[in-house]
Tab-separated table of C-alpha atoms in Angstrom:
chain	number	residue	atom	x	y	z
A	1	MET	CA	69.321	115.909	346.579
A	2	THR	CA	67.927	119.451	346.977
A	3	ILE	CA	65.014	120.848	345.181
A	4	SER	CA	67.451	123.291	343.147
A	5	GLU	CA	69.507	120.311	342.200
A	6	VAL	CA	66.596	118.555	340.817
A	7	ILE	CA	65.345	121.661	339.038
A	8	SER	CA	68.950	122.105	337.465
A	9	LYS	CA	68.727	118.389	335.985
A	10	ILE	CA	65.186	119.117	334.648
A	11	GLU	CA	66.039	122.195	332.794
A	12	ASN	CA	69.008	120.511	331.465
A	13	ARG	CA	66.865	118.431	329.525
A	14	ILE	CA	63.861	120.994	329.230
A	15	PRO	CA	65.417	124.733	329.372
A	16	LEU	CA	63.048	127.078	330.697
A	17	GLN	CA	64.175	129.678	328.145
A	18	GLN	CA	62.187	127.674	325.604
A	19	ALA	CA	58.899	128.970	327.008
A	20	GLU	CA	56.893	131.644	325.626
A	21	ASP	CA	57.415	135.254	327.129
A	22	PHE	CA	53.691	135.298	328.458
A	23	ASP	CA	54.231	132.343	330.648
A	24	ASN	CA	55.143	131.768	334.365
A	25	VAL	CA	57.325	128.892	334.354
A	26	GLY	CA	59.641	127.607	337.043
A	27	LEU	CA	59.588	127.185	340.714
A	28	LEU	CA	56.666	128.826	341.817
A	29	CYS	CA	56.618	128.164	345.622
A	30	GLY	CA	59.323	126.380	347.820
A	31	VAL	CA	62.544	126.428	349.228
A	32	PRO	CA	64.921	125.542	346.637
A	33	SER	CA	67.473	124.423	349.527
A	34	ARG	CA	65.329	121.806	350.923
A	35	ASN	CA	65.955	118.177	350.376
A	36	VAL	CA	63.615	116.197	348.077
A	37	SER	CA	61.796	113.339	349.511
A	38	GLY	CA	59.597	112.490	346.656
A	39	ILE	CA	58.239	114.148	343.290
A	40	LEU	CA	54.880	114.031	342.013
A	41	VAL	CA	54.026	114.735	338.222
A	42	CYS	CA	50.755	116.168	337.377
A	43	HIS	CA	48.823	118.006	334.683
A	44	ASP	CA	47.567	120.889	337.324
A	45	ALA	CA	48.774	121.419	340.718
A	46	LEU	CA	45.149	121.941	342.164
A	47	GLU	CA	44.402	121.562	345.914
A	48	ASN	CA	43.283	117.727	345.662
A	49	VAL	CA	46.719	116.979	343.903
A	50	VAL	CA	48.520	118.922	346.920
A	51	GLU	CA	46.808	116.803	349.066
A	52	GLU	CA	47.750	113.729	347.235
A	53	ALA	CA	51.499	114.784	347.467
A	54	ILE	CA	50.956	114.916	351.162
A	55	GLN	CA	49.860	111.224	351.192
A	56	LYS	CA	52.489	110.118	349.063
A	57	ASN	CA	55.168	112.029	351.210
A	58	CYS	CA	56.296	114.136	347.896
A	59	ASN	CA	57.576	117.592	348.801
A	60	LEU	CA	58.035	118.440	345.162
A	61	ILE	CA	55.177	118.864	342.520
A	62	VAL	CA	56.074	118.898	338.767
A	63	CYS	CA	53.078	120.153	336.756
A	64	PHE	CA	52.654	121.222	333.299
A	65	HIS	CA	50.217	124.288	333.797
A	66	PRO	CA	51.334	126.854	336.250
A	67	ILE	CA	49.005	127.301	339.113
A	68	ILE	CA	50.180	130.789	339.558
A	69	PHE	CA	49.829	132.531	336.157
A	70	SER	CA	49.010	136.132	337.014
A	71	GLY	CA	50.068	137.873	339.848
A	72	LEU	CA	48.677	137.348	343.558
A	73	LYS	CA	48.043	140.366	345.513
A	74	SER	CA	46.843	138.007	348.668
A	75	LEU	CA	46.861	134.557	349.859
A	76	THR	CA	43.639	133.959	352.127
A	77	GLY	CA	42.295	130.991	350.214
A	78	LYS	CA	39.513	132.637	348.568
A	79	ASN	CA	39.848	130.984	345.357
A	80	TYR	CA	40.884	127.705	343.991
A	81	VAL	CA	44.408	128.873	343.117
A	82	GLU	CA	45.071	130.457	346.590
A	83	ARG	CA	43.844	127.179	348.214
A	84	ALA	CA	46.320	125.207	346.350
A	85	VAL	CA	49.288	127.440	346.865
A	86	LEU	CA	48.390	127.937	350.786
A	87	LYS	CA	48.340	124.086	351.183
A	88	ALA	CA	51.383	123.583	349.368
A	89	ILE	CA	53.157	126.438	351.495
A	90	GLU	CA	51.607	125.206	354.793
A	91	ASN	CA	52.947	121.584	354.122
A	92	LYS	CA	56.221	122.470	352.813
A	93	ILE	CA	55.659	121.366	349.276
A	94	ALA	CA	57.428	122.988	346.279
A	95	ILE	CA	55.677	123.453	342.812
A	96	TYR	CA	57.337	123.759	339.610
A	97	ALA	CA	55.969	124.319	336.255
A	98	ILE	CA	57.132	123.580	332.793
A	99	HIS	CA	54.198	124.362	330.497
A	100	THR	CA	55.517	126.189	327.246
A	101	ALA	CA	58.866	125.157	327.825
A	102	PHE	CA	57.796	121.621	327.038
A	103	ASP	CA	55.181	122.958	324.421
A	104	ASN	CA	58.295	124.236	322.382
A	105	ASP	CA	60.317	121.115	322.815
A	106	LEU	CA	61.276	119.117	320.004
A	107	PHE	CA	60.252	115.786	322.116
A	108	GLY	CA	57.625	117.523	324.206
A	109	VAL	CA	53.954	117.842	324.324
A	110	ASN	CA	53.161	117.913	320.338
A	111	HIS	CA	55.840	114.941	319.760
A	112	GLY	CA	53.795	113.131	322.163
A	113	ILE	CA	50.420	113.738	320.124
A	114	CYS	CA	52.470	112.805	316.804
A	115	SER	CA	53.655	109.410	318.445
A	116	HIS	CA	50.099	108.278	319.483
A	117	LEU	CA	48.856	109.097	315.765
A	118	GLY	CA	51.722	107.095	314.283
A	119	LEU	CA	52.798	110.195	312.241
A	120	LYS	CA	56.178	109.919	310.628
A	121	ASP	CA	58.701	112.822	309.042
A	122	LEU	CA	57.916	115.246	311.853
A	123	LYS	CA	58.817	118.830	311.410
A	124	ILE	CA	58.193	121.710	313.837
A	125	LEU	CA	54.792	123.825	312.797
A	126	GLN	CA	55.779	126.976	314.032
A	127	PRO	CA	59.536	127.188	314.487
A	128	LYS	CA	60.928	129.739	316.802
A	129	LYS	CA	61.949	133.136	315.585
A	130	ASN	CA	64.757	135.471	316.536
A	131	ASN	CA	66.232	132.536	318.601
A	132	LEU	CA	69.429	132.165	316.999
A	133	LYS	CA	72.797	134.018	317.138
A	134	GLN	CA	76.190	133.718	315.461
A	135	LEU	CA	79.509	134.252	317.213
A	136	THR	CA	82.668	135.100	315.440
A	137	VAL	CA	85.870	135.310	317.344
A	138	PHE	CA	89.572	135.875	316.453
A	139	VAL	CA	91.980	133.907	318.239
A	140	PRO	CA	95.727	132.868	317.909
A	141	LYS	CA	96.093	129.625	315.587
A	142	GLU	CA	97.722	127.616	318.456
A	143	HIS	CA	94.959	128.406	320.877
A	144	SER	CA	92.237	127.668	318.271
A	145	ASP	CA	91.319	124.226	319.025
A	146	LYS	CA	91.153	124.645	322.767
A	147	LEU	CA	89.032	127.718	322.368
A	148	LYS	CA	86.556	125.733	320.445
A	149	GLU	CA	86.479	123.019	323.023
A	150	VAL	CA	85.457	125.639	325.594
A	151	LEU	CA	82.730	127.080	323.184
A	152	PHE	CA	81.265	123.683	322.712
A	153	SER	CA	81.196	122.968	326.344
A	154	ALA	CA	79.322	126.170	326.768
A	155	GLY	CA	76.672	125.234	324.445
A	156	ALA	CA	77.637	126.976	321.214
A	157	GLY	CA	77.756	124.752	317.912
A	158	ASN	CA	74.549	122.875	318.518
A	159	ILE	CA	72.473	122.360	315.440
A	160	GLY	CA	69.641	120.326	315.528
A	161	PHE	CA	71.083	116.732	315.851
A	162	TYR	CA	74.518	117.941	315.334
A	163	ASP	CA	76.673	119.335	318.033
A	164	GLU	CA	80.447	120.715	317.890
A	165	CYS	CA	79.666	122.688	314.855
A	166	SER	CA	81.793	125.350	313.719
A	167	PHE	CA	83.801	127.117	310.926
A	168	THR	CA	87.216	128.474	311.031
A	169	LEU	CA	89.363	130.512	308.566
A	170	ASN	CA	92.799	131.213	308.931
A	171	GLY	CA	94.350	134.557	308.329
A	172	ASN	CA	96.525	137.539	309.141
A	173	GLY	CA	95.497	139.813	312.282
A	174	THR	CA	97.056	143.059	313.285
A	175	PHE	CA	96.985	144.963	316.715
A	176	ARG	CA	99.186	147.639	318.400
A	177	PRO	CA	99.294	147.605	321.971
A	178	VAL	CA	99.044	151.287	323.374
A	179	GLU	CA	100.097	152.675	326.949
A	180	GLY	CA	98.017	150.679	329.677
A	181	SER	CA	98.026	147.556	328.028
A	182	ASN	CA	99.201	143.983	328.955
A	183	PRO	CA	99.760	142.240	325.602
A	184	PHE	CA	99.829	138.547	325.206
A	185	SER	CA	102.301	139.170	322.634
A	186	GLY	CA	104.314	142.034	320.895
A	187	GLN	CA	105.371	145.355	322.542
A	188	GLN	CA	103.652	148.791	323.299
A	189	ASN	CA	103.508	151.060	320.378
A	190	ILE	CA	104.659	148.529	317.995
A	191	ARG	CA	102.015	147.126	315.269
A	192	GLU	CA	102.004	143.234	315.725
A	193	ASN	CA	101.016	140.538	312.955
A	194	ALA	CA	99.397	137.520	314.358
A	195	ASP	CA	98.728	134.277	312.706
A	196	GLU	CA	95.222	133.862	313.848
A	197	ASP	CA	91.772	131.733	313.163
A	198	MET	CA	88.508	133.160	313.046
A	199	ILE	CA	85.959	130.886	314.611
A	200	SER	CA	82.355	130.931	313.621
A	201	VAL	CA	79.709	129.120	315.894
A	202	ILE	CA	75.844	129.198	316.135
A	203	PHE	CA	74.049	129.306	319.413
A	204	GLU	CA	70.340	129.876	320.923
A	205	GLY	CA	70.289	133.235	322.324
A	206	TYR	CA	69.571	132.243	325.983
A	207	LYS	CA	73.035	130.711	326.070
A	208	GLN	CA	74.906	133.961	325.335
A	209	ASN	CA	75.944	134.827	328.598
A	210	ALA	CA	77.538	131.403	329.387
A	211	ILE	CA	79.066	131.242	326.057
A	212	ILE	CA	80.675	134.812	326.259
A	213	SER	CA	81.708	134.291	329.784
A	214	ALA	CA	83.352	130.797	328.868
A	215	MET	CA	85.072	132.555	325.790
A	216	LYS	CA	86.674	135.535	327.628
A	217	THR	CA	88.131	133.224	330.347
A	218	ALA	CA	89.733	130.830	328.121
A	219	HIS	CA	91.007	133.472	325.443
A	220	PRO	CA	94.539	134.285	325.615
A	221	TYR	CA	94.062	137.977	324.785
A	222	GLU	CA	93.465	140.813	327.287
A	223	GLU	CA	91.137	142.288	324.776
A	224	VAL	CA	88.976	139.484	322.711
A	225	ALA	CA	87.873	140.492	319.190
A	226	HIS	CA	84.527	139.152	318.659
A	227	GLN	CA	81.037	139.954	316.905
A	228	ILE	CA	77.580	138.597	317.803
A	229	TYR	CA	74.874	138.790	315.071
A	230	GLN	CA	71.297	137.897	315.318
A	231	LEU	CA	70.267	135.537	312.660
A	232	ASP	CA	66.960	135.403	310.644
A	233	ASN	CA	67.116	131.800	310.668
A	234	GLU	CA	64.154	130.220	312.124
A	235	ASN	CA	65.257	127.305	314.663
A	236	GLN	CA	63.804	124.118	313.256
A	237	HIS	CA	64.158	122.140	316.289
A	238	SER	CA	62.022	124.287	318.614
A	239	GLY	CA	58.730	125.824	318.355
A	240	LEU	CA	54.981	125.227	318.886
A	241	GLY	CA	53.001	122.615	317.144
A	242	MET	CA	54.262	119.858	314.853
A	243	TYR	CA	53.436	118.125	311.532
A	244	GLY	CA	53.833	114.875	309.962
A	245	GLU	CA	52.541	112.037	307.696
A	246	LEU	CA	50.114	109.178	308.362
A	247	GLN	CA	51.779	105.991	307.435
A	248	GLU	CA	48.618	105.607	304.815
A	249	GLU	CA	46.081	108.117	303.733
A	250	MET	CA	42.592	107.922	304.797
A	251	ASP	CA	39.161	109.103	304.430
A	252	GLU	CA	38.103	112.149	306.878
A	253	LYS	CA	35.616	109.975	308.975
A	254	ASP	CA	38.188	107.093	309.169
A	255	PHE	CA	40.755	109.599	310.530
A	256	LEU	CA	38.299	111.000	313.217
A	257	ARG	CA	37.450	107.448	314.376
A	258	LEU	CA	41.333	106.800	314.689
A	259	VAL	CA	41.549	110.048	316.797
A	260	GLN	CA	38.842	108.976	318.738
A	261	GLU	CA	40.507	105.649	319.545
A	262	LYS	CA	43.784	107.088	320.139
A	263	PHE	CA	42.641	109.666	322.450
A	264	GLY	CA	39.965	108.072	324.054
A	265	LEU	CA	37.309	110.483	322.958
A	266	GLU	CA	33.565	110.448	322.837
A	267	VAL	CA	33.093	113.446	320.917
A	268	ILE	CA	35.382	115.776	318.316
A	269	LYS	CA	34.318	119.037	317.131
A	270	HIS	CA	35.322	119.556	313.604
A	271	SER	CA	34.930	122.006	310.503
A	272	ASP	CA	33.112	120.709	307.221
A	273	PHE	CA	34.396	117.740	305.569
A	274	THR	CA	36.679	118.741	302.593
A	275	ARG	CA	36.093	115.351	300.726
A	276	LYS	CA	39.721	114.841	300.412
A	277	LYS	CA	42.130	112.266	301.819
A	278	ILE	CA	43.989	112.849	305.014
A	279	ARG	CA	47.495	112.428	304.872
A	280	ARG	CA	49.578	115.307	306.370
A	281	VAL	CA	48.411	116.170	309.889
A	282	GLY	CA	49.234	119.153	312.047
A	283	VAL	CA	49.125	119.295	315.861
A	284	LEU	CA	49.146	121.621	318.519
A	285	GLY	CA	48.422	120.679	322.019
A	286	GLY	CA	46.250	123.017	324.201
A	287	SER	CA	44.654	126.282	322.792
A	288	GLY	CA	45.786	126.032	319.139
A	289	ALA	CA	43.626	128.342	316.971
A	290	SER	CA	46.703	130.178	316.564
A	291	GLY	CA	48.287	127.474	314.473
A	292	ILE	CA	45.366	127.273	311.975
A	293	LYS	CA	47.205	129.457	309.215
A	294	SER	CA	50.559	127.680	310.005
A	295	ALA	CA	48.721	124.435	309.135
A	296	LEU	CA	47.368	125.712	305.982
A	297	SER	CA	50.558	126.951	304.746
A	298	LYS	CA	52.268	123.656	305.624
A	299	LYS	CA	49.478	122.096	303.351
A	300	CYS	CA	48.043	119.988	306.259
A	301	ASP	CA	45.137	118.014	305.218
A	302	ALA	CA	43.803	117.918	308.990
A	303	TYR	CA	44.864	119.993	312.085
A	304	LEU	CA	44.203	118.702	315.665
A	305	THR	CA	44.156	121.073	318.811
A	306	GLY	CA	41.725	122.432	321.358
A	307	ASP	CA	39.742	125.485	322.268
A	308	ILE	CA	38.581	126.529	318.797
A	309	LYS	CA	36.160	129.100	318.808
A	310	TYR	CA	33.203	129.405	316.321
A	311	HIS	CA	34.654	132.002	313.721
A	312	ASP	CA	37.851	130.017	313.852
A	313	TYR	CA	36.345	127.082	311.875
A	314	PHE	CA	35.700	129.214	309.010
A	315	MET	CA	39.536	129.635	308.482
A	316	ALA	CA	39.402	126.162	307.212
A	317	GLU	CA	38.078	127.422	303.833
A	318	SER	CA	37.220	123.860	302.936
A	319	LYS	CA	40.993	123.290	302.560
A	320	MET	CA	41.745	121.390	305.864
A	321	LEU	CA	39.671	119.430	308.378
A	322	ILE	CA	40.029	121.269	311.724
A	323	CYS	CA	39.404	119.095	314.917
A	324	ASP	CA	39.025	120.368	318.397
A	325	ILE	CA	39.324	117.359	320.606
A	326	GLY	CA	39.459	119.556	323.697
A	327	HIS	CA	42.211	121.412	325.719
A	328	TYR	CA	43.030	118.787	328.310
A	329	GLU	CA	42.392	115.933	325.778
A	330	SER	CA	44.925	116.999	323.542
A	331	GLU	CA	47.641	117.405	326.411
A	332	GLN	CA	46.520	114.082	328.171
A	333	PHE	CA	49.949	112.421	327.397
A	334	VAL	CA	52.151	115.296	329.229
A	335	THR	CA	52.100	113.496	332.463
A	336	GLN	CA	53.493	110.257	331.613
A	337	GLN	CA	56.035	111.798	329.106
A	338	LEU	CA	57.430	114.302	332.247
A	339	PHE	CA	57.082	111.064	334.475
A	340	GLU	CA	59.276	109.008	332.018
A	341	ILE	CA	61.732	111.902	331.606
A	342	LEU	CA	61.994	112.369	335.357
A	343	SER	CA	62.288	108.459	335.995
A	344	GLN	CA	65.301	108.304	333.699
A	345	LYS	CA	67.201	111.266	335.629
A	346	PHE	CA	66.353	110.241	339.070
A	347	SER	CA	66.371	106.963	340.857
A	348	THR	CA	67.287	107.909	344.569
A	349	PHE	CA	63.721	108.902	345.486
A	350	ALA	CA	60.114	107.949	344.734
A	351	ILE	CA	58.547	109.632	341.562
A	352	SER	CA	54.733	109.292	341.282
A	353	LYS	CA	52.119	110.204	338.535
A	354	SER	CA	49.254	111.985	339.910
A	355	ILE	CA	45.723	109.969	339.698
A	356	GLU	CA	43.580	112.974	340.432
A	357	LYS	CA	41.239	114.284	338.074
A	358	THR	CA	42.089	117.970	337.091
A	359	ASN	CA	40.261	118.331	333.900
A	360	PRO	CA	37.335	120.966	334.735
A	361	VAL	CA	35.573	120.302	331.439
A	362	ASN	CA	32.786	117.435	331.461
A	363	TYR	CA	30.625	116.169	328.589
A	364	PHE	CA	27.086	114.886	328.999
A	365	ILE	CA	26.476	112.172	326.303
């Protein structure tokens, strides 16, 4: 199996189109047509991880954080990024990054955090906006079912845990073929009345090209009457962060002890105690100060994330306990999650988890 074939299967499960616009995800270096000898899953594709891949005969590294984030103007090995990339290229190792595509995934980074905390009734903290579109297309009634099947196969009609969702109305359509036309039915310069169905489906915006192409290929008409609308609806199944409920409410200090235990922490930075019970908890893996307002609006009692700055703590307003457990610490389950996903999809070559330490932050206790 080639690198491009492996990537296709990964992206079928975790679409890169879910990633944030600022991110640099996908194949960062390597030859897509090269056969895969083994996969190494890691958090950061640093130089020591590339060396580990060499030792384990893995020529594809699937990492969470992209080692190349901003543009490279040279490759001379003058910093940790260039050294890692050079080592990979020299040893014919490809590097593929998933990052915010997995952050925004319904069963991604934040689902892993919630699972370790034992939260239930999970919902997306910051649902994706401007992500959904609606297609309305008119088709002869006798071709309606076939066209719906084609649209569904192209990815239209998926709403959360439901697929093949559509709405159909029947009516009378008119058209008049003019000179130069090659009509499916009717004659030139004579108005035609047709028994037509109006099919309506919702889809995620990144699927538009594939859906429209499939529609036009399967549609019997020479000119396909259709409209596409941008929806204001938020995508409730994709976005940053999550929130859910503890099985039982607990005191703030007991909650912090629970977090320490589940995440293996020696220290937690937090805002002032609110003297309220903790029941609803919001989480956002990585740098999550941007989610504080969302967590407050969702009436979370506690918010778990990393990289909180001094002034961010004031935003708690004594209404919510803000907990900074560290950037890496909040994402520490990602490697295992990706390893499990890839192990289910590929059985013809070795998949390994990196054992190298890549967290640059250390604590003196």
